[in-house]
PDB file of C-alpha atoms in Angstrom:
ATOM      1  CA  MET A  29      13.774 -18.007  -8.897  1.00  0.00           C
ATOM      2  CA  ARG A  30      11.806 -16.550 -11.777  1.00  0.00           C
ATOM      3  CA  GLU A  31      12.241 -12.773 -11.933  1.00  0.00           C
ATOM      4  CA  ASN A  32       8.569 -11.940 -11.549  1.00  0.00           C
ATOM      5  CA  GLN A  33       8.373 -14.044  -8.386  1.00  0.00           C
ATOM      6  CA  ARG A  34      10.456 -11.339  -6.699  1.00  0.00           C
ATOM      7  CA  ASN A  35       7.325  -9.181  -6.711  1.00  0.00           C
ATOM      8  CA  SER A  36       4.963 -11.604  -4.961  1.00  0.00           C
ATOM      9  CA  VAL A  37       3.750 -11.594  -1.345  1.00  0.00           C
ATOM     10  CA  ARG A  38       2.669 -14.557   0.778  1.00  0.00           C
ATOM     11  CA  LEU A  39       1.385 -14.667   4.346  1.00  0.00           C
ATOM     12  CA  GLU A  40       1.010 -17.984   6.135  1.00  0.00           C
ATOM     13  CA  ASN A  41      -0.905 -18.336   9.427  1.00  0.00           C
ATOM     14  CA  VAL A  42      -0.101 -14.810  10.610  1.00  0.00           C
ATOM     15  CA  THR A  43      -1.367 -13.922  14.071  1.00  0.00           C
ATOM     16  CA  LEU A  44      -0.814 -10.592  15.829  1.00  0.00           C
ATOM     17  CA  SER A  45      -2.114  -9.313  19.148  1.00  0.00           C
ATOM     18  CA  PHE A  46      -1.885  -6.043  21.024  1.00  0.00           C
ATOM     19  CA  GLY A  47      -2.002  -7.068  24.656  1.00  0.00           C
ATOM     20  CA  SER A  48      -5.004  -9.322  25.138  1.00  0.00           C
ATOM     21  CA  HIS A  49      -6.649  -8.140  21.897  1.00  0.00           C
ATOM     22  CA  THR A  50      -5.967 -10.340  18.857  1.00  0.00           C
ATOM     23  CA  VAL A  51      -6.020  -8.194  15.714  1.00  0.00           C
ATOM     24  CA  LEU A  52      -5.093 -10.866  13.159  1.00  0.00           C
ATOM     25  CA  HIS A  53      -6.229 -14.473  13.574  1.00  0.00           C
ATOM     26  CA  ASP A  54      -4.226 -17.060  11.608  1.00  0.00           C
ATOM     27  CA  VAL A  55      -4.319 -15.084   8.350  1.00  0.00           C
ATOM     28  CA  SER A  56      -3.026 -16.659   5.129  1.00  0.00           C
ATOM     29  CA  LEU A  57      -2.953 -14.760   1.838  1.00  0.00           C
ATOM     30  CA  SER A  58      -1.191 -15.052  -1.515  1.00  0.00           C
ATOM     31  CA  VAL A  59      -0.561 -11.994  -3.704  1.00  0.00           C
ATOM     32  CA  PRO A  60       0.930 -13.002  -7.069  1.00  0.00           C
ATOM     33  CA  ALA A  61       3.326 -10.710  -8.891  1.00  0.00           C
ATOM     34  CA  SER A  62       1.799  -7.910 -11.002  1.00  0.00           C
ATOM     35  CA  VAL A  63      -1.595  -8.396  -9.358  1.00  0.00           C
ATOM     36  CA  THR A  64      -3.665  -5.711  -7.634  1.00  0.00           C
ATOM     37  CA  THR A  65      -5.263  -6.999  -4.443  1.00  0.00           C
ATOM     38  CA  CYS A  66      -7.857  -4.842  -2.687  1.00  0.00           C
ATOM     39  CA  ILE A  67      -8.638  -5.503   0.959  1.00  0.00           C
ATOM     40  CA  ILE A  68     -12.080  -4.387   2.101  1.00  0.00           C
ATOM     41  CA  GLY A  69     -14.025  -4.698   5.326  1.00  0.00           C
ATOM     42  CA  PRO A  70     -15.429  -2.739   8.257  1.00  0.00           C
ATOM     43  CA  SER A  71     -13.322  -0.516  10.491  1.00  0.00           C
ATOM     44  CA  GLY A  72     -11.312  -2.481  13.024  1.00  0.00           C
ATOM     45  CA  SER A  73     -11.251  -5.653  10.937  1.00  0.00           C
ATOM     46  CA  GLY A  74      -7.434  -5.807  10.781  1.00  0.00           C
ATOM     47  CA  LYS A  75      -6.953  -4.544   7.227  1.00  0.00           C
ATOM     48  CA  SER A  76      -4.337  -1.889   7.959  1.00  0.00           C
ATOM     49  CA  THR A  77      -2.541  -4.104  10.463  1.00  0.00           C
ATOM     50  CA  LEU A  78      -2.212  -6.837   7.835  1.00  0.00           C
ATOM     51  CA  LEU A  79      -0.754  -4.281   5.424  1.00  0.00           C
ATOM     52  CA  ARG A  80       1.730  -3.049   8.031  1.00  0.00           C
ATOM     53  CA  CYS A  81       2.898  -6.607   8.637  1.00  0.00           C
ATOM     54  CA  ILE A  82       4.021  -6.899   5.005  1.00  0.00           C
ATOM     55  CA  ASN A  83       6.836  -4.407   5.611  1.00  0.00           C
ATOM     56  CA  LEU A  84       7.248  -5.240   9.314  1.00  0.00           C
ATOM     57  CA  LEU A  85       5.899  -1.975  10.643  1.00  0.00           C
ATOM     58  CA  GLU A  86       4.033  -4.467  12.808  1.00  0.00           C
ATOM     59  CA  GLU A  87       5.696  -7.768  13.650  1.00  0.00           C
ATOM     60  CA  PRO A  88       3.395 -10.775  14.079  1.00  0.00           C
ATOM     61  CA  GLN A  89       3.761 -13.048  17.081  1.00  0.00           C
ATOM     62  CA  SER A  90       3.408 -16.121  14.889  1.00  0.00           C
ATOM     63  CA  GLY A  91       3.190 -17.054  11.238  1.00  0.00           C
ATOM     64  CA  ARG A  92       5.475 -16.416   8.272  1.00  0.00           C
ATOM     65  CA  ILE A  93       5.626 -13.762   5.546  1.00  0.00           C
ATOM     66  CA  TRP A  94       7.506 -13.900   2.244  1.00  0.00           C
ATOM     67  CA  ILE A  95       8.424 -11.185  -0.245  1.00  0.00           C
ATOM     68  CA  GLY A  96       9.262 -13.207  -3.313  1.00  0.00           C
ATOM     69  CA  ASN A  97      11.310 -16.149  -2.024  1.00  0.00           C
ATOM     70  CA  ASP A  98      12.679 -14.192   0.941  1.00  0.00           C
ATOM     71  CA  GLU A  99      11.057 -14.940   4.282  1.00  0.00           C
ATOM     72  CA  ILE A 100      10.936 -11.553   6.001  1.00  0.00           C
ATOM     73  CA  THR A 101       9.876 -13.064   9.324  1.00  0.00           C
ATOM     74  CA  GLY A 102      12.931 -15.304   9.347  1.00  0.00           C
ATOM     75  CA  PRO A 103      15.981 -14.780  11.577  1.00  0.00           C
ATOM     76  CA  GLY A 104      18.535 -12.106  10.667  1.00  0.00           C
ATOM     77  CA  ILE A 105      16.337 -10.236   8.175  1.00  0.00           C
ATOM     78  CA  ASN A 106      17.690  -6.842   7.113  1.00  0.00           C
ATOM     79  CA  VAL A 107      14.585  -4.704   7.642  1.00  0.00           C
ATOM     80  CA  ASP A 108      16.015  -1.624   5.916  1.00  0.00           C
ATOM     81  CA  LYS A 109      16.860  -3.654   2.829  1.00  0.00           C
ATOM     82  CA  LEU A 110      13.375  -5.150   2.862  1.00  0.00           C
ATOM     83  CA  ARG A 111      11.697  -1.754   3.029  1.00  0.00           C
ATOM     84  CA  MET A 112      13.543  -0.636  -0.093  1.00  0.00           C
ATOM     85  CA  ARG A 113      11.565  -3.321  -1.929  1.00  0.00           C
ATOM     86  CA  VAL A 114       8.172  -2.380  -0.460  1.00  0.00           C
ATOM     87  CA  GLY A 115       6.776   1.133  -0.938  1.00  0.00           C
ATOM     88  CA  MET A 116       3.952   2.302   1.315  1.00  0.00           C
ATOM     89  CA  VAL A 117       1.490   5.183   1.026  1.00  0.00           C
ATOM     90  CA  PHE A 118      -0.379   6.149   4.178  1.00  0.00           C
ATOM     91  CA  GLN A 119      -3.766   7.721   4.794  1.00  0.00           C
ATOM     92  CA  HIS A 120      -2.331  10.965   6.170  1.00  0.00           C
ATOM     93  CA  PHE A 121       0.547  11.457   3.686  1.00  0.00           C
ATOM     94  CA  ASN A 122       3.345  11.395   6.342  1.00  0.00           C
ATOM     95  CA  LEU A 123       5.316  14.143   4.598  1.00  0.00           C
ATOM     96  CA  PHE A 124       7.902  16.211   6.449  1.00  0.00           C
ATOM     97  CA  ALA A 125       6.293  19.626   6.868  1.00  0.00           C
ATOM     98  CA  HIS A 126       9.625  21.464   7.177  1.00  0.00           C
ATOM     99  CA  LEU A 127      10.941  20.086   3.872  1.00  0.00           C
ATOM    100  CA  ASN A 128       9.897  21.083   0.379  1.00  0.00           C
ATOM    101  CA  VAL A 129       8.536  18.547  -2.101  1.00  0.00           C
ATOM    102  CA  LEU A 130      11.898  17.775  -3.686  1.00  0.00           C
ATOM    103  CA  ASP A 131      13.570  17.163  -0.330  1.00  0.00           C
ATOM    104  CA  ASN A 132      10.681  14.966   0.823  1.00  0.00           C
ATOM    105  CA  VAL A 133      11.185  12.714  -2.206  1.00  0.00           C
ATOM    106  CA  THR A 134      14.987  12.672  -2.156  1.00  0.00           C
ATOM    107  CA  LEU A 135      15.502  12.103   1.566  1.00  0.00           C
ATOM    108  CA  ALA A 136      15.183   8.296   1.502  1.00  0.00           C
ATOM    109  CA  LEU A 137      17.048   8.077  -1.804  1.00  0.00           C
ATOM    110  CA  ARG A 138      20.045   9.762  -0.179  1.00  0.00           C
ATOM    111  CA  LYS A 139      19.843   8.333   3.334  1.00  0.00           C
ATOM    112  CA  VAL A 140      18.717   4.775   2.559  1.00  0.00           C
ATOM    113  CA  ARG A 141      19.849   4.104  -1.014  1.00  0.00           C
ATOM    114  CA  GLY A 142      22.992   6.217  -0.663  1.00  0.00           C
ATOM    115  CA  MET A 143      22.480   8.217  -3.855  1.00  0.00           C
ATOM    116  CA  ASP A 144      24.297  11.523  -4.241  1.00  0.00           C
ATOM    117  CA  ARG A 145      22.163  14.646  -4.207  1.00  0.00           C
ATOM    118  CA  ASP A 146      22.284  15.289  -7.956  1.00  0.00           C
ATOM    119  CA  ALA A 147      21.251  11.759  -8.894  1.00  0.00           C
ATOM    120  CA  ALA A 148      18.540  11.711  -6.227  1.00  0.00           C
ATOM    121  CA  GLU A 149      17.109  15.027  -7.389  1.00  0.00           C
ATOM    122  CA  GLN A 150      17.124  13.888 -11.011  1.00  0.00           C
ATOM    123  CA  ARG A 151      15.157  10.775 -10.117  1.00  0.00           C
ATOM    124  CA  ALA A 152      12.779  12.769  -7.889  1.00  0.00           C
ATOM    125  CA  VAL A 153      12.056  15.330 -10.609  1.00  0.00           C
ATOM    126  CA  GLN A 154      11.264  12.517 -13.069  1.00  0.00           C
ATOM    127  CA  GLN A 155       8.958  10.818 -10.606  1.00  0.00           C
ATOM    128  CA  LEU A 156       7.177  14.037  -9.654  1.00  0.00           C
ATOM    129  CA  LYS A 157       6.573  14.704 -13.331  1.00  0.00           C
ATOM    130  CA  ALA A 158       5.167  11.184 -13.715  1.00  0.00           C
ATOM    131  CA  VAL A 159       2.549  11.909 -11.029  1.00  0.00           C
ATOM    132  CA  GLY A 160       1.652  15.305 -12.488  1.00  0.00           C
ATOM    133  CA  LEU A 161       3.598  17.541 -10.086  1.00  0.00           C
ATOM    134  CA  ASP A 162       6.348  18.911 -12.308  1.00  0.00           C
ATOM    135  CA  GLY A 163       7.141  22.516 -11.427  1.00  0.00           C
ATOM    136  CA  LEU A 164       6.099  22.114  -7.789  1.00  0.00           C
ATOM    137  CA  GLU A 165       9.410  20.811  -6.468  1.00  0.00           C
ATOM    138  CA  ARG A 166      10.032  23.810  -4.185  1.00  0.00           C
ATOM    139  CA  ARG A 167       6.566  23.896  -2.615  1.00  0.00           C
ATOM    140  CA  ARG A 168       6.054  23.025   1.030  1.00  0.00           C
ATOM    141  CA  PRO A 169       3.345  20.465   1.882  1.00  0.00           C
ATOM    142  CA  ALA A 170       1.294  23.124   3.703  1.00  0.00           C
ATOM    143  CA  ASP A 171       0.976  25.044   0.430  1.00  0.00           C
ATOM    144  CA  MET A 172      -0.505  22.094  -1.465  1.00  0.00           C
ATOM    145  CA  SER A 173      -3.904  20.444  -1.626  1.00  0.00           C
ATOM    146  CA  GLY A 174      -4.462  17.079   0.016  1.00  0.00           C
ATOM    147  CA  GLY A 175      -4.529  15.410  -3.368  1.00  0.00           C
ATOM    148  CA  GLN A 176      -1.199  16.972  -4.312  1.00  0.00           C
ATOM    149  CA  GLN A 177       0.329  15.911  -1.001  1.00  0.00           C
ATOM    150  CA  GLN A 178      -0.799  12.341  -1.562  1.00  0.00           C
ATOM    151  CA  ARG A 179       0.782  12.428  -5.032  1.00  0.00           C
ATOM    152  CA  VAL A 180       4.036  13.542  -3.416  1.00  0.00           C
ATOM    153  CA  ALA A 181       3.771  10.576  -1.049  1.00  0.00           C
ATOM    154  CA  ILE A 182       3.217   8.226  -3.997  1.00  0.00           C
ATOM    155  CA  ALA A 183       6.134   9.772  -5.899  1.00  0.00           C
ATOM    156  CA  ARG A 184       8.347   9.369  -2.829  1.00  0.00           C
ATOM    157  CA  ALA A 185       7.491   5.669  -2.593  1.00  0.00           C
ATOM    158  CA  LEU A 186       7.894   5.034  -6.330  1.00  0.00           C
ATOM    159  CA  ALA A 187      11.230   6.855  -6.474  1.00  0.00           C
ATOM    160  CA  MET A 188      12.693   4.033  -4.375  1.00  0.00           C
ATOM    161  CA  ASP A 189      11.896   1.667  -7.290  1.00  0.00           C
ATOM    162  CA  PRO A 190       9.961  -0.812  -5.134  1.00  0.00           C
ATOM    163  CA  ASP A 191       8.870  -4.278  -6.186  1.00  0.00           C
ATOM    164  CA  ILE A 192       5.557  -3.903  -4.329  1.00  0.00           C
ATOM    165  CA  MET A 193       3.336  -0.944  -3.403  1.00  0.00           C
ATOM    166  CA  LEU A 194       1.094  -0.871  -0.346  1.00  0.00           C
ATOM    167  CA  PHE A 195      -1.728   1.687  -0.067  1.00  0.00           C
ATOM    168  CA  ASP A 196      -3.430   2.163   3.302  1.00  0.00           C
ATOM    169  CA  GLU A 197      -6.725   4.033   2.755  1.00  0.00           C
ATOM    170  CA  ALA A 198      -4.834   6.445   0.489  1.00  0.00           C
ATOM    171  CA  THR A 199      -7.938   8.494  -0.359  1.00  0.00           C
ATOM    172  CA  SER A 200      -9.885   8.505   2.904  1.00  0.00           C
ATOM    173  CA  ALA A 201      -8.360  11.760   4.190  1.00  0.00           C
ATOM    174  CA  LEU A 202      -9.066  13.616   0.947  1.00  0.00           C
ATOM    175  CA  ASP A 203     -11.943  15.886   0.047  1.00  0.00           C
ATOM    176  CA  PRO A 204     -14.263  14.130  -2.418  1.00  0.00           C
ATOM    177  CA  GLU A 205     -13.193  16.281  -5.379  1.00  0.00           C
ATOM    178  CA  LEU A 206      -9.557  15.235  -4.841  1.00  0.00           C
ATOM    179  CA  VAL A 207     -10.175  11.493  -4.653  1.00  0.00           C
ATOM    180  CA  LYS A 208     -10.588  10.941  -8.392  1.00  0.00           C
ATOM    181  CA  GLY A 209      -7.103  12.116  -9.323  1.00  0.00           C
ATOM    182  CA  VAL A 210      -5.381   9.854  -6.787  1.00  0.00           C
ATOM    183  CA  LEU A 211      -7.479   6.856  -7.828  1.00  0.00           C
ATOM    184  CA  GLU A 212      -6.624   7.510 -11.472  1.00  0.00           C
ATOM    185  CA  LEU A 213      -2.942   7.488 -10.576  1.00  0.00           C
ATOM    186  CA  MET A 214      -3.342   4.220  -8.677  1.00  0.00           C
ATOM    187  CA  THR A 215      -5.252   2.742 -11.624  1.00  0.00           C
ATOM    188  CA  SER A 216      -2.396   3.696 -13.928  1.00  0.00           C
ATOM    189  CA  LEU A 217       0.075   1.953 -11.623  1.00  0.00           C
ATOM    190  CA  ALA A 218      -2.074  -1.182 -11.594  1.00  0.00           C
ATOM    191  CA  LYS A 219      -2.203  -1.206 -15.401  1.00  0.00           C
ATOM    192  CA  SER A 220       1.584  -0.841 -15.545  1.00  0.00           C
ATOM    193  CA  GLY A 221       1.981  -4.205 -13.813  1.00  0.00           C
ATOM    194  CA  MET A 222       2.987  -2.988 -10.362  1.00  0.00           C
ATOM    195  CA  THR A 223       2.199  -5.489  -7.604  1.00  0.00           C
ATOM    196  CA  MET A 224      -0.187  -3.622  -5.303  1.00  0.00           C
ATOM    197  CA  VAL A 225      -1.983  -4.371  -2.039  1.00  0.00           C
ATOM    198  CA  VAL A 226      -4.636  -1.731  -1.422  1.00  0.00           C
ATOM    199  CA  VAL A 227      -6.694  -1.271   1.725  1.00  0.00           C
ATOM    200  CA  THR A 228      -9.641   0.797   0.550  1.00  0.00           C
ATOM    201  CA  HIS A 229     -13.237   1.789   1.157  1.00  0.00           C
ATOM    202  CA  GLU A 230     -13.593   2.754  -2.526  1.00  0.00           C
ATOM    203  CA  MET A 231     -15.772  -0.133  -3.689  1.00  0.00           C
ATOM    204  CA  ARG A 232     -15.888   1.015  -7.304  1.00  0.00           C
ATOM    205  CA  PHE A 233     -12.089   1.043  -7.473  1.00  0.00           C
ATOM    206  CA  ALA A 234     -11.948  -2.428  -5.916  1.00  0.00           C
ATOM    207  CA  ARG A 235     -14.462  -3.785  -8.409  1.00  0.00           C
ATOM    208  CA  GLU A 236     -12.999  -2.183 -11.537  1.00  0.00           C
ATOM    209  CA  VAL A 237      -9.250  -2.258 -10.869  1.00  0.00           C
ATOM    210  CA  ALA A 238      -8.507  -5.178  -8.528  1.00  0.00           C
ATOM    211  CA  ASP A 239      -7.551  -8.607  -9.806  1.00  0.00           C
ATOM    212  CA  GLN A 240      -8.568 -10.103  -6.470  1.00  0.00           C
ATOM    213  CA  VAL A 241     -10.587  -8.767  -3.541  1.00  0.00           C
ATOM    214  CA  VAL A 242     -10.170  -9.859   0.066  1.00  0.00           C
ATOM    215  CA  PHE A 243     -12.936  -9.268   2.626  1.00  0.00           C
ATOM    216  CA  MET A 244     -11.822  -9.148   6.256  1.00  0.00           C
ATOM    217  CA  ASP A 245     -13.858  -9.076   9.431  1.00  0.00           C
ATOM    218  CA  GLN A 246     -12.752  -9.352  13.061  1.00  0.00           C
ATOM    219  CA  GLY A 247      -9.162 -10.085  12.123  1.00  0.00           C
ATOM    220  CA  ARG A 248      -9.936 -12.901   9.720  1.00  0.00           C
ATOM    221  CA  ILE A 249     -10.193 -13.305   5.970  1.00  0.00           C
ATOM    222  CA  VAL A 250     -13.826 -14.246   5.481  1.00  0.00           C
ATOM    223  CA  GLU A 251     -13.928 -14.386   1.697  1.00  0.00           C
ATOM    224  CA  GLN A 252     -11.630 -13.713  -1.252  1.00  0.00           C
ATOM    225  CA  GLY A 253     -11.754 -14.043  -5.003  1.00  0.00           C
ATOM    226  CA  ALA A 254     -12.353 -12.222  -8.249  1.00  0.00           C
ATOM    227  CA  PRO A 255     -14.167  -8.873  -7.889  1.00  0.00           C
ATOM    228  CA  ASP A 256     -17.248  -9.922  -9.854  1.00  0.00           C
ATOM    229  CA  ALA A 257     -17.689 -13.033  -7.724  1.00  0.00           C
ATOM    230  CA  LEU A 258     -17.455 -11.188  -4.432  1.00  0.00           C
ATOM    231  CA  PHE A 259     -19.587  -8.224  -5.393  1.00  0.00           C
ATOM    232  CA  ASP A 260     -22.236 -10.074  -7.419  1.00  0.00           C
ATOM    233  CA  SER A 261     -22.443 -13.361  -5.514  1.00  0.00           C
ATOM    234  CA  PRO A 262     -21.066 -12.984  -1.986  1.00  0.00           C
ATOM    235  CA  ALA A 263     -21.073 -16.375  -0.292  1.00  0.00           C
ATOM    236  CA  SER A 264     -20.934 -15.353   3.359  1.00  0.00           C
ATOM    237  CA  PRO A 265     -23.777 -13.598   5.197  1.00  0.00           C
ATOM    238  CA  ARG A 266     -21.216 -11.228   6.721  1.00  0.00           C
ATOM    239  CA  LEU A 267     -20.024  -9.998   3.303  1.00  0.00           C
ATOM    240  CA  GLN A 268     -23.626  -9.782   2.079  1.00  0.00           C
ATOM    241  CA  HIS A 269     -24.478  -7.506   5.008  1.00  0.00           C
ATOM    242  CA  PHE A 270     -21.327  -5.400   4.534  1.00  0.00           C
ATOM    243  CA  LEU A 271     -22.053  -4.808   0.849  1.00  0.00           C
ATOM    244  CA  GLN A 272     -25.683  -3.857   1.621  1.00  0.00           C
ATOM    245  CA  GLN A 273     -24.359  -1.156   3.942  1.00  0.00           C
ATOM    246  CA  VAL A 274     -21.692   0.320   1.658  1.00  0.00           C
ATOM    247  CA  LEU A 275     -23.103   0.004  -1.866  1.00  0.00           C
TER     248      LEU A 275
END
């Protein structure tokens, strides 16, 4: 296996239902290593559910998913080991309110990776500095802005040294003046060669930063391709209508 293939994602005929409601219909998608893929579409189209399938926060009823050459939907998969390879940043930060910033970042390093406290704190401090939060290690989440909290969440995910980063509407809970800083950080990650799958409503980010854009509607991938092709020459009437509403 080529080393960079470790950082790729592939979904093949993935279907997932909640009760009688099918959320994903036979979805197939390839995310090459070091590529930023933005997933766009209306609310309820299955975007976040697709993202959650990539690290098995949701388990599809049928279909197959690979991280690199490892089929994560295969029998006997070690889910904890998988999740060390896939970092995820959520819309609402998901920080532990009773822990300070440093402890939020080091918790998984100690409990999942088994690092001792000193090594975990050293890595956390380096990662917090990388996202512009040096000096704030002892703050509690409640004493920080939304943008700062989201940076902590990104630092926490990156500290685990993942192969792939997933972002689920990472800016949608932020005040408008805080969005720019988080998007700049995500842009920097994309330029560094991190494999990223980003569910977003930020069309400018999708157009300028993504290598490929995927448009979903009603649990299906309707159209995908290079950003310029999708935004300038959408082929499907459904994407044409969506872009008229959001641009």
